[in-house]
Tab-separated table of C-alpha atoms in Angstrom:
chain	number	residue	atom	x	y	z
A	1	UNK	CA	16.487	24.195	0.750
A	2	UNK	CA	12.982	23.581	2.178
A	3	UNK	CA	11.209	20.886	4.225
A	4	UNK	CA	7.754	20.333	2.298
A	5	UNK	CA	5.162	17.661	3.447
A	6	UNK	CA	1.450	17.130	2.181
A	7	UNK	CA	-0.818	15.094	4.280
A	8	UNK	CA	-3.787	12.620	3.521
A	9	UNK	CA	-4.766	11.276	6.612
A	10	UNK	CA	-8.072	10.217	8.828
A	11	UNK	CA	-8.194	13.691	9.441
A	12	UNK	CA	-9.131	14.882	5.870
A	13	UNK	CA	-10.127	12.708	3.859
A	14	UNK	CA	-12.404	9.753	3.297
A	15	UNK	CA	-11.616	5.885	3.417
A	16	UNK	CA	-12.993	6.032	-0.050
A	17	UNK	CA	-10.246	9.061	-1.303
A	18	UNK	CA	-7.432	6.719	1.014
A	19	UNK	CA	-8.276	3.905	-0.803
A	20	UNK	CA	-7.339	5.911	-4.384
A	21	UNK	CA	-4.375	7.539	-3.123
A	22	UNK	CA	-3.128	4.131	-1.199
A	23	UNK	CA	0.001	2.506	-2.770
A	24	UNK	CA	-0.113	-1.370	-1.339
A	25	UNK	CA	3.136	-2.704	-2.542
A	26	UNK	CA	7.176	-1.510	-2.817
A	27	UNK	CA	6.922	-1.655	-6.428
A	28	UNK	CA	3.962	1.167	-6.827
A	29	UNK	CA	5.797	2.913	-3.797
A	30	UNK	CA	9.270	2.971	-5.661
A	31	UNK	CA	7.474	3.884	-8.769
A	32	UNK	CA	5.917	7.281	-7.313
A	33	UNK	CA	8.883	8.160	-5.742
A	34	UNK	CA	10.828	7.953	-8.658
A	35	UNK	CA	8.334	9.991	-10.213
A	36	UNK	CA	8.461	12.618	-7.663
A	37	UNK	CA	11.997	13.162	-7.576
A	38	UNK	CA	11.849	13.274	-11.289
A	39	UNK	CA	10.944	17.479	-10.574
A	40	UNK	CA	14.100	19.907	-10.696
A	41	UNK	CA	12.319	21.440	-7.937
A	42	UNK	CA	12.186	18.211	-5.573
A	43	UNK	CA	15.725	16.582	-4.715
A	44	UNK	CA	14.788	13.994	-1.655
A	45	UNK	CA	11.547	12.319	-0.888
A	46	UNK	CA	9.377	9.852	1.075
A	47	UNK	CA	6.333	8.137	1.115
A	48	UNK	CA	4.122	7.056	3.933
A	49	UNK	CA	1.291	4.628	3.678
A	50	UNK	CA	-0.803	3.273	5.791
A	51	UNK	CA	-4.264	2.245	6.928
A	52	UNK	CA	-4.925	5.977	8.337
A	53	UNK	CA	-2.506	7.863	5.936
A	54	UNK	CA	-0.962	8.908	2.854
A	55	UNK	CA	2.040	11.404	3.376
A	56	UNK	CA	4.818	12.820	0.682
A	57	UNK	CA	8.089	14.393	2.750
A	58	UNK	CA	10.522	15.997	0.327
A	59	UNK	CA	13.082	18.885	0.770
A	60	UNK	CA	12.499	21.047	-2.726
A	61	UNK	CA	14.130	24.132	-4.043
A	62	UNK	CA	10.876	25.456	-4.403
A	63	UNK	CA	7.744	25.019	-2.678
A	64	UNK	CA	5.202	26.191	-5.124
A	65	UNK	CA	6.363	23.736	-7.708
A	66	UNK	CA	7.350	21.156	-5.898
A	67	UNK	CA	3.736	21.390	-4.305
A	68	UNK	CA	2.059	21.691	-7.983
A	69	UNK	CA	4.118	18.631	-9.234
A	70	UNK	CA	2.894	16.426	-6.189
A	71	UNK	CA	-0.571	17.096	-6.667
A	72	UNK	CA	-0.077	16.661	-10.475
A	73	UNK	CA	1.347	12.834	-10.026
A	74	UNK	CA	-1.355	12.216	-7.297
A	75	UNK	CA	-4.017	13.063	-9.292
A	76	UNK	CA	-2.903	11.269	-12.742
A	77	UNK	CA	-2.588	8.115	-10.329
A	78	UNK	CA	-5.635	7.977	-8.243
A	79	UNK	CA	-8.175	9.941	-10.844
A	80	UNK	CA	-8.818	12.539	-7.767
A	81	UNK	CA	-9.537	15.990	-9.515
A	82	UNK	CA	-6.560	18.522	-8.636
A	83	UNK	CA	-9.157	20.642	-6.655
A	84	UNK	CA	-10.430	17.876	-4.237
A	85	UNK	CA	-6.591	17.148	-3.631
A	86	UNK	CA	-5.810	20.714	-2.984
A	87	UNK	CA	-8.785	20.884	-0.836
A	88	UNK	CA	-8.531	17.865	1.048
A	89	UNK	CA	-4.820	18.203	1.685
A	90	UNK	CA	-2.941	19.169	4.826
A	91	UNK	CA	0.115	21.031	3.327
A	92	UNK	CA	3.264	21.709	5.709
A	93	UNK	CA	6.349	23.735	4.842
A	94	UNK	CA	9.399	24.373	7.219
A	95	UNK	CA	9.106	24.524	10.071
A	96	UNK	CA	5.331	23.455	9.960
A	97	UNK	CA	6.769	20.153	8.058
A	98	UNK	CA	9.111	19.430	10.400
A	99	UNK	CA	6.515	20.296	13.311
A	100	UNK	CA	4.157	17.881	11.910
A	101	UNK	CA	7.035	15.142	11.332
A	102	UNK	CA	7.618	14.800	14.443
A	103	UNK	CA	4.129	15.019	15.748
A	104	UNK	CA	3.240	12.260	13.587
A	105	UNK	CA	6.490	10.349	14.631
A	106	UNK	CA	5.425	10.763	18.197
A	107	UNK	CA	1.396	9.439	17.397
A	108	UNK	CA	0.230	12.246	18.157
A	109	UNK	CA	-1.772	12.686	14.841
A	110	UNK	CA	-2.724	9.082	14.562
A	111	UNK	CA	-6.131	8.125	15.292
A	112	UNK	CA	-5.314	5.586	18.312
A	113	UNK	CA	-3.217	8.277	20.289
A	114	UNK	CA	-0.348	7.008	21.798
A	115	UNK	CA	-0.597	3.984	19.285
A	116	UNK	CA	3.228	1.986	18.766
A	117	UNK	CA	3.014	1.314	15.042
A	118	UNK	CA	3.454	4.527	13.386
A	119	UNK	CA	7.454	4.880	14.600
A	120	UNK	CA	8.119	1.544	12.698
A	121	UNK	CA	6.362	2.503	9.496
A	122	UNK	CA	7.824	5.866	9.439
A	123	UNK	CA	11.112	3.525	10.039
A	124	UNK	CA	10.428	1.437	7.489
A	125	UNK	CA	9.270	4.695	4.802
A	126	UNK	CA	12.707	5.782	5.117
A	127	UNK	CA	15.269	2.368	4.870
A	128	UNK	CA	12.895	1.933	1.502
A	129	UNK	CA	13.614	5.146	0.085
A	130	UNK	CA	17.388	5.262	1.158
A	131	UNK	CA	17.991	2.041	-0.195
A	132	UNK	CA	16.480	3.415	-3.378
A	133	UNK	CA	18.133	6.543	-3.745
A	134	UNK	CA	14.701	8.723	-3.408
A	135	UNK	CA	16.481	10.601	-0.214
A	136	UNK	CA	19.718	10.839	1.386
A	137	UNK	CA	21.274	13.301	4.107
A	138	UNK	CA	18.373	16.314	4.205
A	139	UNK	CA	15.907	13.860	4.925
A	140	UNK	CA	17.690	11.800	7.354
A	141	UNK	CA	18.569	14.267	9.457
A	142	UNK	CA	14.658	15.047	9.674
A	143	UNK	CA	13.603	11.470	10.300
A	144	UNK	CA	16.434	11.459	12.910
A	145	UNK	CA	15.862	14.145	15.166
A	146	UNK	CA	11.793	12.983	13.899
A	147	UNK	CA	12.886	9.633	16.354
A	148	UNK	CA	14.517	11.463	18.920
A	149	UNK	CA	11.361	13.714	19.570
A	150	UNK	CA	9.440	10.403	19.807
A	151	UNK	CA	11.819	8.708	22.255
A	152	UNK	CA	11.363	12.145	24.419
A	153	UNK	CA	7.464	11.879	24.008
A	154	UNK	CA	7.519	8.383	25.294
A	155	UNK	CA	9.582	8.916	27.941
A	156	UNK	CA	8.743	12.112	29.234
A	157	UNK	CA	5.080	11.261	29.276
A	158	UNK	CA	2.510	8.136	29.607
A	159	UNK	CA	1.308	8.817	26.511
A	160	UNK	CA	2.180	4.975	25.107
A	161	UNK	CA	2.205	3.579	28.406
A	162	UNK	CA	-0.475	0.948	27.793
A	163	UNK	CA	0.777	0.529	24.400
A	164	UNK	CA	-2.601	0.383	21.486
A	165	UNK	CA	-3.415	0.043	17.998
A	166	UNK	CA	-6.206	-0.133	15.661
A	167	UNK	CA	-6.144	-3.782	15.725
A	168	UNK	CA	-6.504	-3.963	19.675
A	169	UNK	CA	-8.867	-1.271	19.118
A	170	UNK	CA	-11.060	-3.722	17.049
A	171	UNK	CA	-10.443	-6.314	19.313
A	172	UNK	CA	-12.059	-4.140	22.439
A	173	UNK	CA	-14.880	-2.800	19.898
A	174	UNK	CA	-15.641	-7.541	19.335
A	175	UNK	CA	-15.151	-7.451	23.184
A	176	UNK	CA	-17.659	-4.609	23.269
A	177	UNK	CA	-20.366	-6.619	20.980
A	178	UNK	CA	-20.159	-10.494	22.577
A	179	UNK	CA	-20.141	-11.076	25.823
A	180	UNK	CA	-17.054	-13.649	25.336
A	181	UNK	CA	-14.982	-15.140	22.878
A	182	UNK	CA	-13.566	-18.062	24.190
A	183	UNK	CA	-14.475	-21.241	21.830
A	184	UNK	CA	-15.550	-19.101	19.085
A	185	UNK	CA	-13.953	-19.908	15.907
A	186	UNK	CA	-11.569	-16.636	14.553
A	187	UNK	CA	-10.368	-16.142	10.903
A	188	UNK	CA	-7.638	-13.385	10.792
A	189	UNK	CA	-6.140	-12.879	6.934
A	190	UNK	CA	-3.115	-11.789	6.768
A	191	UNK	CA	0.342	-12.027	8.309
A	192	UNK	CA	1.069	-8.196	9.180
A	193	UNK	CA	1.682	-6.222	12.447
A	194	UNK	CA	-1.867	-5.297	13.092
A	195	UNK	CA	-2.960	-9.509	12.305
A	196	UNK	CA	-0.223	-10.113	14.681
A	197	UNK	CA	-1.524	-7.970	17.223
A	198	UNK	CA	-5.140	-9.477	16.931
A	199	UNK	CA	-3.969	-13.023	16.898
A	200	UNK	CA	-2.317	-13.059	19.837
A	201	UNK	CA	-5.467	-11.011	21.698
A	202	UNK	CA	-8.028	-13.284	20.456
A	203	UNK	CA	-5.918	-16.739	21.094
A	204	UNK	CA	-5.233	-15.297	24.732
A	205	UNK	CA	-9.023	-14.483	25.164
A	206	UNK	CA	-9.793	-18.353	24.551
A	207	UNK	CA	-10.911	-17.773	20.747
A	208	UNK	CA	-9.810	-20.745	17.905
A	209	UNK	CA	-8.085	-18.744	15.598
A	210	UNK	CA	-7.362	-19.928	12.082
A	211	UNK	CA	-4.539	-17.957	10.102
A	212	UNK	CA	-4.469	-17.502	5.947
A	213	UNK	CA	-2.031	-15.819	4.155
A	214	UNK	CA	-1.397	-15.933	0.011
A	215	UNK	CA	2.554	-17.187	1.094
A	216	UNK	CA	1.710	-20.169	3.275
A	217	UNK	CA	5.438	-20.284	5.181
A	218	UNK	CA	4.240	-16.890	6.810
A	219	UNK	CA	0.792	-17.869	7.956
A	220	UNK	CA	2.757	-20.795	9.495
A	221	UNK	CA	5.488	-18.664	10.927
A	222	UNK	CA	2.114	-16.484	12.770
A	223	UNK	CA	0.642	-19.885	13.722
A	224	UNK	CA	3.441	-21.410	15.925
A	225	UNK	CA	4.095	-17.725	17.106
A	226	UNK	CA	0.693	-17.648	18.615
A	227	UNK	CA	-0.313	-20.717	18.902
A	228	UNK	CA	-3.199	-20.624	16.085
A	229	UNK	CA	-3.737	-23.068	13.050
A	230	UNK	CA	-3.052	-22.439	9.676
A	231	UNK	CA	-5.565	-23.061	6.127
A	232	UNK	CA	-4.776	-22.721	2.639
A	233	UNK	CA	-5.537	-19.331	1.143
A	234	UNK	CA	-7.175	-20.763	-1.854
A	235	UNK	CA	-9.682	-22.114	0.973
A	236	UNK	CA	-11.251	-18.625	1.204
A	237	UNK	CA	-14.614	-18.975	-1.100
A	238	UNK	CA	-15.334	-22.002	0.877
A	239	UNK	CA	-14.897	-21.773	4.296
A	240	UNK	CA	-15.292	-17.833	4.426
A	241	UNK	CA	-19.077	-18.190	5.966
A	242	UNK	CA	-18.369	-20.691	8.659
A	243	UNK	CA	-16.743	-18.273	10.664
A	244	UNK	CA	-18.810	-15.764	12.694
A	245	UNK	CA	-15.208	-13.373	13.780
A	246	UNK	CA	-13.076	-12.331	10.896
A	247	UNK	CA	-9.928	-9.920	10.812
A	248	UNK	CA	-8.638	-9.041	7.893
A	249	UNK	CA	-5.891	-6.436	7.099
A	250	UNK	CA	-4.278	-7.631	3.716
A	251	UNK	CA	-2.128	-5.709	0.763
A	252	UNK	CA	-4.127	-6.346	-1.682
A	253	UNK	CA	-4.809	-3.769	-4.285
A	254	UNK	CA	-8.736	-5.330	-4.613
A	255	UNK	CA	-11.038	-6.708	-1.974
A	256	UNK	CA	-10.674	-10.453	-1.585
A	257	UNK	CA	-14.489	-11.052	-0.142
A	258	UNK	CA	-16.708	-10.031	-1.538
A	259	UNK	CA	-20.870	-10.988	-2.581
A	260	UNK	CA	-20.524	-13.765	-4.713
A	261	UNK	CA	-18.795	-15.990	-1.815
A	262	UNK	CA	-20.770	-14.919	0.938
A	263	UNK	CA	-23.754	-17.255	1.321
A	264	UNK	CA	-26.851	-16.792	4.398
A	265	UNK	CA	-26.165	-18.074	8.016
A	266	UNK	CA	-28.265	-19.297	11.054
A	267	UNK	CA	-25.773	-16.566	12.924
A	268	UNK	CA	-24.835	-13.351	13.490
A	269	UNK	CA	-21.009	-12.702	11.784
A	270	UNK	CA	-18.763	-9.664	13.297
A	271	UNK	CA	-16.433	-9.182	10.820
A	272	UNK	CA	-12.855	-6.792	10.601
A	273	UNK	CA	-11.753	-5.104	7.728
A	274	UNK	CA	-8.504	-3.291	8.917
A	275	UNK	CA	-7.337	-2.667	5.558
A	276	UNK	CA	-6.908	0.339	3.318
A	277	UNK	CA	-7.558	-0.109	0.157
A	278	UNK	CA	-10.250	-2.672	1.937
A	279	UNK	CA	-10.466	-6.219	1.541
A	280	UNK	CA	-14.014	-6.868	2.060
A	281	UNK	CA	-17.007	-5.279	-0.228
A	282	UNK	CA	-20.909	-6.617	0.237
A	283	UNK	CA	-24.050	-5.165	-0.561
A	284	UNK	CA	-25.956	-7.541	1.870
A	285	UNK	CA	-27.562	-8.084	4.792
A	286	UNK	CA	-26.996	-11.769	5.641
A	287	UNK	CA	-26.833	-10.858	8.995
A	288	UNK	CA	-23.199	-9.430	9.238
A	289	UNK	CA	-21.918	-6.748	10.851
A	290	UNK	CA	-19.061	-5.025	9.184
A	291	UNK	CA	-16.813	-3.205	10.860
A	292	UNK	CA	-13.923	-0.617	9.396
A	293	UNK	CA	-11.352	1.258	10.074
A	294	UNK	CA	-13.391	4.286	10.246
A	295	UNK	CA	-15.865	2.735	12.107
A	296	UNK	CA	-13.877	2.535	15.139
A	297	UNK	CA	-13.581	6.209	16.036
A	298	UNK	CA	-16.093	5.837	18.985
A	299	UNK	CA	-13.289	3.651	21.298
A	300	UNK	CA	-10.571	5.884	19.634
A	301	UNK	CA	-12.274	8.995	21.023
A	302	UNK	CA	-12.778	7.889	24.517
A	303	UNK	CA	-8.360	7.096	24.094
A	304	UNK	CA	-8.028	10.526	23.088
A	305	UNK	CA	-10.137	12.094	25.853
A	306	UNK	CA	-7.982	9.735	28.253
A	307	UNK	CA	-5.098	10.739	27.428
A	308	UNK	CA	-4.990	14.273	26.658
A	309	UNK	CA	-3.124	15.849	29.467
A	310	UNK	CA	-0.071	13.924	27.989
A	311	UNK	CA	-0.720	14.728	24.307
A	312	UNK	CA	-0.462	18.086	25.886
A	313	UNK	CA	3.325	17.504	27.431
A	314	UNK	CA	3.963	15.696	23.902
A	315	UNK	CA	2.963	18.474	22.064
A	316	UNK	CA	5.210	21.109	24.180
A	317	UNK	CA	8.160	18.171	23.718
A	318	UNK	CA	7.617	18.587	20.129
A	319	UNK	CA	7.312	22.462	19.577
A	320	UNK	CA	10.706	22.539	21.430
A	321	UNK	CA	12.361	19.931	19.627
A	322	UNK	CA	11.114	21.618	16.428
A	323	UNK	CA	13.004	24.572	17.381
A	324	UNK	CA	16.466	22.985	18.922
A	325	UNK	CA	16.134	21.025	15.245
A	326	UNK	CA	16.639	24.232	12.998
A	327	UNK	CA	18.841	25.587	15.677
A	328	UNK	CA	21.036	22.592	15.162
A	329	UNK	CA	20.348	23.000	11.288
A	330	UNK	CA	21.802	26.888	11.422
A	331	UNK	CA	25.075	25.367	12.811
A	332	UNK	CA	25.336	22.943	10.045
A	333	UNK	CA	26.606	26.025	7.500
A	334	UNK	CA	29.989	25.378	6.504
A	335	UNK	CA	30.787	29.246	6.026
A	336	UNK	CA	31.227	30.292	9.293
A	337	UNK	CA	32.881	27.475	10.404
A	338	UNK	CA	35.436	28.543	7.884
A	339	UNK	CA	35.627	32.189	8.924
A	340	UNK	CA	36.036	31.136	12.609
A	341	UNK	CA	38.792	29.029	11.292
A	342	UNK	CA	40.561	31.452	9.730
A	343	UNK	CA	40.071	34.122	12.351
A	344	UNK	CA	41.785	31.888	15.163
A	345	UNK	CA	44.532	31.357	12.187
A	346	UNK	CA	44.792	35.191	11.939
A	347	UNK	CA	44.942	35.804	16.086
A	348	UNK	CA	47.610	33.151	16.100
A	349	UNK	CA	49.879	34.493	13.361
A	350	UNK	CA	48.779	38.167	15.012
A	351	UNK	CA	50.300	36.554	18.263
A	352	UNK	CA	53.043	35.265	16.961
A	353	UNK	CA	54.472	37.797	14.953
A	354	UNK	CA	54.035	40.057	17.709
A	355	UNK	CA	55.968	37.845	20.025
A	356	UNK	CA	59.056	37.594	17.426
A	357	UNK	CA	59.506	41.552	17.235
A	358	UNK	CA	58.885	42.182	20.489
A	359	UNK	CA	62.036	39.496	20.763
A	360	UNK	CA	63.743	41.358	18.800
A	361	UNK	CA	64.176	39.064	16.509
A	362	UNK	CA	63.131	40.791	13.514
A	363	UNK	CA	63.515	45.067	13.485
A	364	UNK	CA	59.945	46.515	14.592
A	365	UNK	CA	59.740	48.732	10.934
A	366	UNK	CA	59.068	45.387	9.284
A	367	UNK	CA	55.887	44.976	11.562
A	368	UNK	CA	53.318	44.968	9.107
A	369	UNK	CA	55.293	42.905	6.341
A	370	UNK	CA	55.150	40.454	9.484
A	371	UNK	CA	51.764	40.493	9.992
A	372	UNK	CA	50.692	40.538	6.094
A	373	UNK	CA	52.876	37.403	5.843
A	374	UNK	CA	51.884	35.930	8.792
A	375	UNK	CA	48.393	35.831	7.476
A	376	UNK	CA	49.468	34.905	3.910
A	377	UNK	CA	51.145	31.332	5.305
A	378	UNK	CA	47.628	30.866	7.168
A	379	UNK	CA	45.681	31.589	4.075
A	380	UNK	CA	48.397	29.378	1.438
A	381	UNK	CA	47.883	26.409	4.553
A	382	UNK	CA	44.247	26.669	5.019
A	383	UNK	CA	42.767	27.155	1.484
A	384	UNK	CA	43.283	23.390	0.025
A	385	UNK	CA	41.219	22.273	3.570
A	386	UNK	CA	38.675	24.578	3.450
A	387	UNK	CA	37.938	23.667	-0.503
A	388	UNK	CA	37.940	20.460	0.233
A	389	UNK	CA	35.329	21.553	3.397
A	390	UNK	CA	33.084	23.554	0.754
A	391	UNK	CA	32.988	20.463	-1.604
A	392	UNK	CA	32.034	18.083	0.746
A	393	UNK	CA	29.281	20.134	2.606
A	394	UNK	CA	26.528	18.536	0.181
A	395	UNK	CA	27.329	14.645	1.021
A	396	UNK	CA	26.195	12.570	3.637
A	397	UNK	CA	29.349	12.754	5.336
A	398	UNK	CA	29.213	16.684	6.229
A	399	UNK	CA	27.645	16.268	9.624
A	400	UNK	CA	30.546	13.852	10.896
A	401	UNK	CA	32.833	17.004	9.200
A	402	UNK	CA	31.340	20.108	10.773
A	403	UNK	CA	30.186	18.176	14.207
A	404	UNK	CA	34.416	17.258	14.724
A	405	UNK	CA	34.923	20.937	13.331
A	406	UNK	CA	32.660	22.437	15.893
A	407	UNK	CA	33.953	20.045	18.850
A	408	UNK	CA	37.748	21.446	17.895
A	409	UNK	CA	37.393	25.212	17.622
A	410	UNK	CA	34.579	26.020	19.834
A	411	UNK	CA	36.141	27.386	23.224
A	412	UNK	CA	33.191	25.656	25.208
A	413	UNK	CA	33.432	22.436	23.708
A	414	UNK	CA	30.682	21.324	26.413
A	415	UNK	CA	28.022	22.604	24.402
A	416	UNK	CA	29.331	20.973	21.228
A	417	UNK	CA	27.865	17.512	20.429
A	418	UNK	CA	29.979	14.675	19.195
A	419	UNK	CA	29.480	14.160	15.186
A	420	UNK	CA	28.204	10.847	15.768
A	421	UNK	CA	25.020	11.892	16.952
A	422	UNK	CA	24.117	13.845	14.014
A	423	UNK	CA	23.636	10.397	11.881
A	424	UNK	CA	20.578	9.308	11.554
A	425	UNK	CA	20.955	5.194	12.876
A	426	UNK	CA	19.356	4.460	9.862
A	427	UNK	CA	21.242	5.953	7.156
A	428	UNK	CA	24.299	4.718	8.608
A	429	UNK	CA	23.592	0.977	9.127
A	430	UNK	CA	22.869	1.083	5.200
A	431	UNK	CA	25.691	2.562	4.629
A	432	UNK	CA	27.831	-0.446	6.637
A	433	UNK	CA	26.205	-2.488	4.972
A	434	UNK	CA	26.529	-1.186	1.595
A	435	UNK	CA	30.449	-1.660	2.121
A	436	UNK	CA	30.591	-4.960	3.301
């Protein structure tokens, strides 16, 4: 089995290639996935996207393939020749893939260092796919220890200790541009995490921040949560140029503003578009200045440069958890669990037969019959368990298994873990709540 992960992210590739190889809704996510795992060479997967990335995690059989069968989906998809996908691509294998997991799980790849969005998305990623059936125990145990890792990066370091995201990122870049905000009327479209984020900035900075959403309930939900109003989405063509801030960070597949309902103004307009693919697409001047995700690299660079003695600590947390985690994989192998098993049975028969000759309760010529059958009742007793313990190695229950194996035959049993912190959180609240 192999960890495989290929990367699209701010780091390679173009908002114009993110916006092709985007998927904005569960359906096209579920759909990919499906198609994915639909290779004999791929058996679990995930998908990650966001704003700043695209990423495919699978374990495969076979890397090569499993690779060629990626790019060959991505590329029927988003119309992206096979060579600028090859070329573009960050590709990961192993112990690289796991490396990068977690370094993307901590925010250390994301382009707001330190940033508090990523863990929940990664989060999220996985409950969709193990709901669906596109991954099970391989890839939960790497999204597991991928959360641990984080939790040590955060609390080892003060890497997310003035916690940051692209949307408070925009919000310092408006700050940047006008000398105050207070009074000024705000538009923010869309009901997500990062419109969350910038509604609650702007209405504590004085702004008068209007909320629009496709699904009113949720625009109202924002409003009383931050204490902003609410207008009908349907509004948009018409009241789009009385506002000189705009946010926007929507899911839709096609921009939603664009030239034919943007009319001239007396004023200047600083507008958001925090979405990938983007919401807003204008060929004119009309004096508005347009600001995207990409465009925001100059405050995200001055983070980075803040902050990089604790990316360094981070990134020494992470190389070491890296290691512990294929450590902790090695001792997963059912195989010598079994042979330690049956070599304790064989010192204990060994011990015993010994002790009834020397007793005299058996003549010492018959020694060796004792021992052979000694050894025969340990094999007869243990070889229905440890079939059972092969069959059973491939589930999602195996870690509980060989984590209570390890804790009962090591000697030290202080350097055994309990089997309940193999499970990934995750995989097991779905599975409560599967049997309910």
């Amino acid at each position: 089995m192999h960890y495989l992960n290929i990367s699209f992210s701010h780091k390679n590739s173009t908002m114009e290639i993110r916006e092709k190889l985007s998927y904005p809704d569960d359906e096209h996510i579920n759909g990919c996935l499906t198609k994915l795992n639909e290779s004999e060479a791929i058996n679990e997967t995930i998908l990650i996207s966001t704003c700043n990335r695209m990423e495919i995690f699978c374990s495969c059989s076979d890397i090569v393939a499993a690779t060629q069968h990626i790019f060959d989906k991505l590329t029927a998809r988003a119309g992206i020749s096979i060579e600028e996908l090859e070329g573009r691509a960050d590709i990961f294998d192993d112990s690289s893939a796991i490396h990068h997991l977690f370094t993307v799980a901590s925010s250390l790849d994301s382009m707001v260092i330190g940033e508090t969005q990523i863990a929940g998305q990664l989060k999220d990623a996985f409950r969709f796919s193990y709901d669906n059936g596109h991954c099970g125990q391989k890839l939960a145990r790497a999204m597991h220890n991928a959360f641990k890792c984080a939790a040590k990066v955060r609390n080892a370091t003060d890497i997310s200790s003035k916690p940051v995201s692209i949307a408070s990122v925009a919000v310092a870049k408006l700050k940047s541009v006008l000398d105050s905000v207070e009074g000024k009327k705000a538009l923010i479209i869309g009901v997500g995490e990062m419109s969350e984020i910038t509604a609650k900035h702007m209405v504590s900075n004085g702004a008068d921040v209007y909320i629009m959403n496709r699904t009113k309930d949720k625009a109202f939900t924002l409003a009383d949560e931050c204490g902003a109003k609410v207008l009908d989405f349907d509004q948009l063509p018409h009241i789009i140029n009385e506002f000189e801030i705009l946010f926007t960070a929507t899911s839709s597949p096609v921009p939603i503003i664009t030239d034919d309902i943007i009319k001239s103004c007396d004023f200047d307009r600083y507008w958001f578009d925090l979405a990938i693919p983007r919401d807003i697409i204008y060929h004119k001047g009309e004096r508005i200045n347009l600001y995207q995700i990409d465009d925001l690299k100059t405050i995200v660079d001055e983070n980075k440069g803040l902050r990089e003695d604790e990316a360094r600590k981070a990134h020494t947390i992470i190389g070491r958890s890296t290691v512990a985690f294929f450590e902790w994989l090695d001792t997963l192998n059912i195989e010598p669990m079994i042979k330690d098993i049956y070599a304790k049975a064989f010192e204990a028969a060994k011990i015993e037969s010994e002790r009834v000759i020397k007793n005299g309760y058996i003549p010492k010529e018959y020694e060796a019959e004792v021992h052979k059958m000694g050894e025969q009742v340990m094999k007869r007793f243990l070889h229905d368990m440890t079939t059972k313990m092969r069959s059973v190695s491939e589930e999602s229950k195996s870690d509980m298994i060989t984590g209570a194996l390890q804790f009962l035959i090591k000697n030290d049993n202080k350097n055994v873990e309990m089997p309940d912190k193999y499970k990934c959180e995750h995989a097991l609240n779905i599975a409560q709540k599967g049997s309910k």
